Tab-separated table of N, CA, C and O in Angstrom:
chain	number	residue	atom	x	y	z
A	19	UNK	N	0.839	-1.179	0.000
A	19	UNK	CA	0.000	0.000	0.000
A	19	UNK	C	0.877	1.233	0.000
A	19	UNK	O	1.936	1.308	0.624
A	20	UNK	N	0.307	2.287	-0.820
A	20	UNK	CA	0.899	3.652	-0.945
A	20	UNK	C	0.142	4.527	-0.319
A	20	UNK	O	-0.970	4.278	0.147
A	21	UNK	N	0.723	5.605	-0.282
A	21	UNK	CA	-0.285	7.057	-0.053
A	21	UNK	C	-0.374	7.485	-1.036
A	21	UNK	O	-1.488	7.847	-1.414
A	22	UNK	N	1.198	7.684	-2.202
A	22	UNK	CA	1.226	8.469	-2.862
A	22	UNK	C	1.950	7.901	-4.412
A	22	UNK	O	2.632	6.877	-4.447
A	23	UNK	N	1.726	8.580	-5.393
A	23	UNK	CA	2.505	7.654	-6.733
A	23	UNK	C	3.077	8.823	-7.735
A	23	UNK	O	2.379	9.789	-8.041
A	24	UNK	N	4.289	8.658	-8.167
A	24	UNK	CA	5.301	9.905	-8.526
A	24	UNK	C	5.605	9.588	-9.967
A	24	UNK	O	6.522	8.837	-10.299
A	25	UNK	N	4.826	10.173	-10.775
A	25	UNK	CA	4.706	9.539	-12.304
A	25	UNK	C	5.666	10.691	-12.634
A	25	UNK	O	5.332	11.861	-12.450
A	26	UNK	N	7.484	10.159	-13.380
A	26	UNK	CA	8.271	11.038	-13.509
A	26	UNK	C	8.345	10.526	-15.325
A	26	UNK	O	8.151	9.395	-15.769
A	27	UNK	N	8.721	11.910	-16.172
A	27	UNK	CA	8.607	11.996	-17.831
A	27	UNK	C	9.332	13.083	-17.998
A	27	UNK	O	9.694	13.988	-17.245
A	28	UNK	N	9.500	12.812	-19.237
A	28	UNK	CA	10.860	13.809	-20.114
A	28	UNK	C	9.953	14.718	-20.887
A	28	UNK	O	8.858	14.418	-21.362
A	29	UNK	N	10.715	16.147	-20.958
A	29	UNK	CA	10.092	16.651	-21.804
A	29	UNK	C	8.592	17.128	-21.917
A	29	UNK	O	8.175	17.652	-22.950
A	30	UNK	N	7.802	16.922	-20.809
A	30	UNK	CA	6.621	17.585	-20.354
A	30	UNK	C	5.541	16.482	-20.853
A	30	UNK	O	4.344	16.766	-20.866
A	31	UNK	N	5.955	15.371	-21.211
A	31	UNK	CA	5.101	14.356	-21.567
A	31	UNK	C	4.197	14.399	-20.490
A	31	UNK	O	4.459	14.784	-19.350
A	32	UNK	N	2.686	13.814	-21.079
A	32	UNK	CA	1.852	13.310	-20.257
A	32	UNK	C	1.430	11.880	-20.131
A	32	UNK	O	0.706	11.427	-19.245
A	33	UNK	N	1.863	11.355	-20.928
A	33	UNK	CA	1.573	10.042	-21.504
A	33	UNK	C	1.656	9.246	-19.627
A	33	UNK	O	0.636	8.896	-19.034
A	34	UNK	N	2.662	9.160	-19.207
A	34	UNK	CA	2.991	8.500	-18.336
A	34	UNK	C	1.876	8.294	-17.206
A	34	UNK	O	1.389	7.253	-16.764
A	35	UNK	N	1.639	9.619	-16.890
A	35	UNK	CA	0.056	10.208	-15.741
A	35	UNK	C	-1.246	9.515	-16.501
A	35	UNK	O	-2.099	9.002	-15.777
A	36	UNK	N	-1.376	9.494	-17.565
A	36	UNK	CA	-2.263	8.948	-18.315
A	36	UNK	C	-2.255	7.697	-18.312
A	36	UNK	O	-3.355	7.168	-18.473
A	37	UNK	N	-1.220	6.919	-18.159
A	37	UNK	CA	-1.616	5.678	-18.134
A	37	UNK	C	-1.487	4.878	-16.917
A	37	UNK	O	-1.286	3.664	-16.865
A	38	UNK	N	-1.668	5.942	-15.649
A	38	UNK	CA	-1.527	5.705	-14.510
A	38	UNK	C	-3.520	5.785	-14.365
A	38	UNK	O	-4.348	5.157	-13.705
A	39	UNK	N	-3.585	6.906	-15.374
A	39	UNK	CA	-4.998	7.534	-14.809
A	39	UNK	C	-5.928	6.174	-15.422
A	39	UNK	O	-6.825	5.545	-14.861
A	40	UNK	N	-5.301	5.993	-16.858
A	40	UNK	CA	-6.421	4.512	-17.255
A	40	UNK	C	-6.398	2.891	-16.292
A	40	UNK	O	-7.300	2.097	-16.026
A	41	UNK	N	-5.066	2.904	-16.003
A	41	UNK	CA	-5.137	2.438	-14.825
A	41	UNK	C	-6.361	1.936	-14.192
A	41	UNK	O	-7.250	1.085	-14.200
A	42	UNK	N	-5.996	2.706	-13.783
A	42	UNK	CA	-6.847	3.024	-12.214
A	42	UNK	C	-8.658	3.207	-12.728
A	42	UNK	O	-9.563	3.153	-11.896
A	43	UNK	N	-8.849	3.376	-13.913
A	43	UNK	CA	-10.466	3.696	-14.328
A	43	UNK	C	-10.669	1.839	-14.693
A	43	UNK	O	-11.701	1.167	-14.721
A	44	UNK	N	-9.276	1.453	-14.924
A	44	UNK	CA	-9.405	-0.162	-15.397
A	44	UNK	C	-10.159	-1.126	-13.971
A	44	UNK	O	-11.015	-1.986	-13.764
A	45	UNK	N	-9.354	-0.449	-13.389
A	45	UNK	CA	-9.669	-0.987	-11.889
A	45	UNK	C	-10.896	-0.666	-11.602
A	45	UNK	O	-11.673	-1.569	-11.911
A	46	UNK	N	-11.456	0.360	-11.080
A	46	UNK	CA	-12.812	1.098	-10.886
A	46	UNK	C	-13.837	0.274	-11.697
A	46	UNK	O	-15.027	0.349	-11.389
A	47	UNK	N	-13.457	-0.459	-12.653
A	47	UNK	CA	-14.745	-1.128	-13.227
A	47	UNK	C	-14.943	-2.702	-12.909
A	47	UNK	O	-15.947	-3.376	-13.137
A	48	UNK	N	-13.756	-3.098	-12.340
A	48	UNK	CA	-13.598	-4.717	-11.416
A	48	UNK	C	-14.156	-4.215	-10.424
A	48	UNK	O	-15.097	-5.002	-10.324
A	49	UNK	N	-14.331	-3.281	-9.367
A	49	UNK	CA	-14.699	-2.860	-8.031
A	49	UNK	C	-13.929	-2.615	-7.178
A	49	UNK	O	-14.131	-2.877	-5.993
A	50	UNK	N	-12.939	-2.084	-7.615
A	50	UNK	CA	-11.932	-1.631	-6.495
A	50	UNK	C	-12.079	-0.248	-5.728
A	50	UNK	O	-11.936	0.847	-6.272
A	51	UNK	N	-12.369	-0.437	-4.464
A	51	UNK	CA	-13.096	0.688	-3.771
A	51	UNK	C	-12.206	1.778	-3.624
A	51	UNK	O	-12.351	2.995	-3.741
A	52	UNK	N	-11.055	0.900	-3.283
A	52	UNK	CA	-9.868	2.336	-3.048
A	52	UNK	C	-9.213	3.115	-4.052
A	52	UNK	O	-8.732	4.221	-3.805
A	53	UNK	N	-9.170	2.435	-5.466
A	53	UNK	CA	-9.088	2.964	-6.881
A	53	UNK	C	-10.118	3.925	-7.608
A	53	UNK	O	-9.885	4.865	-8.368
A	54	UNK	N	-11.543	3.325	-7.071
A	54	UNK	CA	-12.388	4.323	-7.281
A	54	UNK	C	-12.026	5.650	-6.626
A	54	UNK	O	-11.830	6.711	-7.218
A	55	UNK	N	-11.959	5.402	-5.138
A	55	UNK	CA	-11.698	6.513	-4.462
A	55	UNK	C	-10.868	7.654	-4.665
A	55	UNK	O	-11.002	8.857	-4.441
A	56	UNK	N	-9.916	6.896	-5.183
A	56	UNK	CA	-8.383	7.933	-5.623
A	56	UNK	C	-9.037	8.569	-6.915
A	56	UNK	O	-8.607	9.719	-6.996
A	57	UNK	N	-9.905	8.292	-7.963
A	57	UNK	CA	-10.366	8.677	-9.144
A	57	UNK	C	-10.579	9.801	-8.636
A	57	UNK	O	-9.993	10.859	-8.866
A	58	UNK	N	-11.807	9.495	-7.619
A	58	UNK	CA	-12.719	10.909	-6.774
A	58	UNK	C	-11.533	12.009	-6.358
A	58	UNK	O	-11.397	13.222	-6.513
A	59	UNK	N	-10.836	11.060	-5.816
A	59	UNK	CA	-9.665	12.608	-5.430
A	59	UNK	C	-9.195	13.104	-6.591
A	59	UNK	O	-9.057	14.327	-6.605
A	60	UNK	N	-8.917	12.533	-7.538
A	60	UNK	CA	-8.191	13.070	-9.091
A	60	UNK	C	-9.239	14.195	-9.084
A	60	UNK	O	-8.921	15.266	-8.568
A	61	UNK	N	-10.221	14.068	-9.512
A	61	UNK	CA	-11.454	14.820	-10.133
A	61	UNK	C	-11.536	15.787	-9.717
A	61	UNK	O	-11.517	16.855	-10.329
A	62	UNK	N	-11.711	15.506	-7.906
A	62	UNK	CA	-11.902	16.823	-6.772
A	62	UNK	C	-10.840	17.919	-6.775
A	62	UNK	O	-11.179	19.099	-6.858
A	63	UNK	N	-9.630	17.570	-6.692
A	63	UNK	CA	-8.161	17.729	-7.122
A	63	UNK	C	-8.887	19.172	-8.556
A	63	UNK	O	-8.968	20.400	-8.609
A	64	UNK	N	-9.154	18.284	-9.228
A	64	UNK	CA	-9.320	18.854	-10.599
A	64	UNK	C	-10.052	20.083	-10.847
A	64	UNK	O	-9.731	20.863	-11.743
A	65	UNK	N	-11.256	20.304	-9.884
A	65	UNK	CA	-11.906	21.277	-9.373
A	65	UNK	C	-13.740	20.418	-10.410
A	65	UNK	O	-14.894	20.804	-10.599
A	66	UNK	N	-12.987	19.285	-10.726
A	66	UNK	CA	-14.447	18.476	-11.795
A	66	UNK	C	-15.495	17.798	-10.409
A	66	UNK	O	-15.594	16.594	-10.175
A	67	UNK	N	-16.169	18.864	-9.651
A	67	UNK	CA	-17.024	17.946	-8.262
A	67	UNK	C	-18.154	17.286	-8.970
A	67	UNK	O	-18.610	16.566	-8.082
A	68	UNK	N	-18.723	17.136	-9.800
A	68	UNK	CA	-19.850	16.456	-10.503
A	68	UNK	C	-18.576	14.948	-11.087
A	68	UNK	O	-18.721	13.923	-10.422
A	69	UNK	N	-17.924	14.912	-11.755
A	69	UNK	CA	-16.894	13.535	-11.568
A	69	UNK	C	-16.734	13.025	-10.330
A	69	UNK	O	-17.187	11.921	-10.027
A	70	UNK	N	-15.926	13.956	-9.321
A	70	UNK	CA	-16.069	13.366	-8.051
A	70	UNK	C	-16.835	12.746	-7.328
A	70	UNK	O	-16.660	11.656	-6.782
A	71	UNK	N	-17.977	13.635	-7.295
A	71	UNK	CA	-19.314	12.671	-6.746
A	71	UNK	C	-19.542	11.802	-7.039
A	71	UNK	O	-19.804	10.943	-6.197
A	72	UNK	N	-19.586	11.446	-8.727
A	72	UNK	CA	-19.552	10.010	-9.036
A	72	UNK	C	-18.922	8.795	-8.511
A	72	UNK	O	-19.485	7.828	-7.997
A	73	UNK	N	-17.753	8.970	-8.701
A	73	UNK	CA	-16.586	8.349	-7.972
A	73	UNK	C	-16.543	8.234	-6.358
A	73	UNK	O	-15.739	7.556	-5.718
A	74	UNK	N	-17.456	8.944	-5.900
A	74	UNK	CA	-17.123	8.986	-4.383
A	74	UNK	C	-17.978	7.823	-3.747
A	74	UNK	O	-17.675	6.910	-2.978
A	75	UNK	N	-19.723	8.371	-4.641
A	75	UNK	CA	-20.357	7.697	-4.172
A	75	UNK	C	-20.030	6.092	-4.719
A	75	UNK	O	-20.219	5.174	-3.921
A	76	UNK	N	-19.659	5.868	-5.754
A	76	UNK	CA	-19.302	4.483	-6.065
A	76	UNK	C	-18.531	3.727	-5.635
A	76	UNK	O	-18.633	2.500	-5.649
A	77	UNK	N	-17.344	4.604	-5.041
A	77	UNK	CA	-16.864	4.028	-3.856
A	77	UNK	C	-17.024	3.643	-2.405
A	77	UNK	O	-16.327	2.953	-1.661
A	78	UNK	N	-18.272	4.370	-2.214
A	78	UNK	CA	-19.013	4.398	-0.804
A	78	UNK	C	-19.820	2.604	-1.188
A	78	UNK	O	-19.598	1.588	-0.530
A	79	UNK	N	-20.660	2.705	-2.308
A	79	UNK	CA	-21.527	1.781	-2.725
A	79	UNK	C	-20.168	0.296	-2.678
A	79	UNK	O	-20.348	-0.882	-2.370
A	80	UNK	N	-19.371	0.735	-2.949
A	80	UNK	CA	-18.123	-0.598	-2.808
A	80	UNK	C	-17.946	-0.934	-1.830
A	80	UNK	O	-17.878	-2.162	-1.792
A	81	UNK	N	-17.768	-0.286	-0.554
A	81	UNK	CA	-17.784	-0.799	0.716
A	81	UNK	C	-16.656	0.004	1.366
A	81	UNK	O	-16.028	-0.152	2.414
A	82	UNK	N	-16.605	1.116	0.176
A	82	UNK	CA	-15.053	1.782	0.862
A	82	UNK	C	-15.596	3.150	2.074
A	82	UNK	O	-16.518	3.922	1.809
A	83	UNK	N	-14.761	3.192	3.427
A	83	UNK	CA	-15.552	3.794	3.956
A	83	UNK	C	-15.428	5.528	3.783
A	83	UNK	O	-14.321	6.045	3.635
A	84	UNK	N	-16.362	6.135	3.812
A	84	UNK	CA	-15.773	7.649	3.700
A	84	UNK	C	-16.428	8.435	5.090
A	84	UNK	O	-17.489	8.577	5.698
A	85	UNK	N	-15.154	8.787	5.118
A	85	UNK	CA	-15.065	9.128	6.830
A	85	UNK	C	-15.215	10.621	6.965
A	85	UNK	O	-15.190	11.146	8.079
């Protein structure tokens, strides 16, 4: 387990964050509560709260707890 994940690229690429971000949406659709969750923080992060909510509550509905 992490807290945190340090996606490092040359040249201002994004590619790398991106395929951290599909990732993790790969996951979110097996049911991974804590992958969902981190989505929600991406989003919230993002200032996107209508994504977040999505993600939050779907992670709540997973069994993940939100405290």
């Amino acid at each position: 387990e992490s807290e945190c994940l340090v996606v490092v690229g040359i040249g201002g690429s994004y590619l790398g964050a991106k395929a951290v971000i599909d990732m993790l949406k790969q996951s979110s659709q097996l049911g991974c509560a804590a992958a969902v969750y981190n989505l929600g923080v991406l989003y919230y992060n993002r200032g996107e709260k209508d994504k977040a909510e999505k993600f939050f509550s779907e992670a709540k509905k997973n069994g993940y707890d939100l405290k």
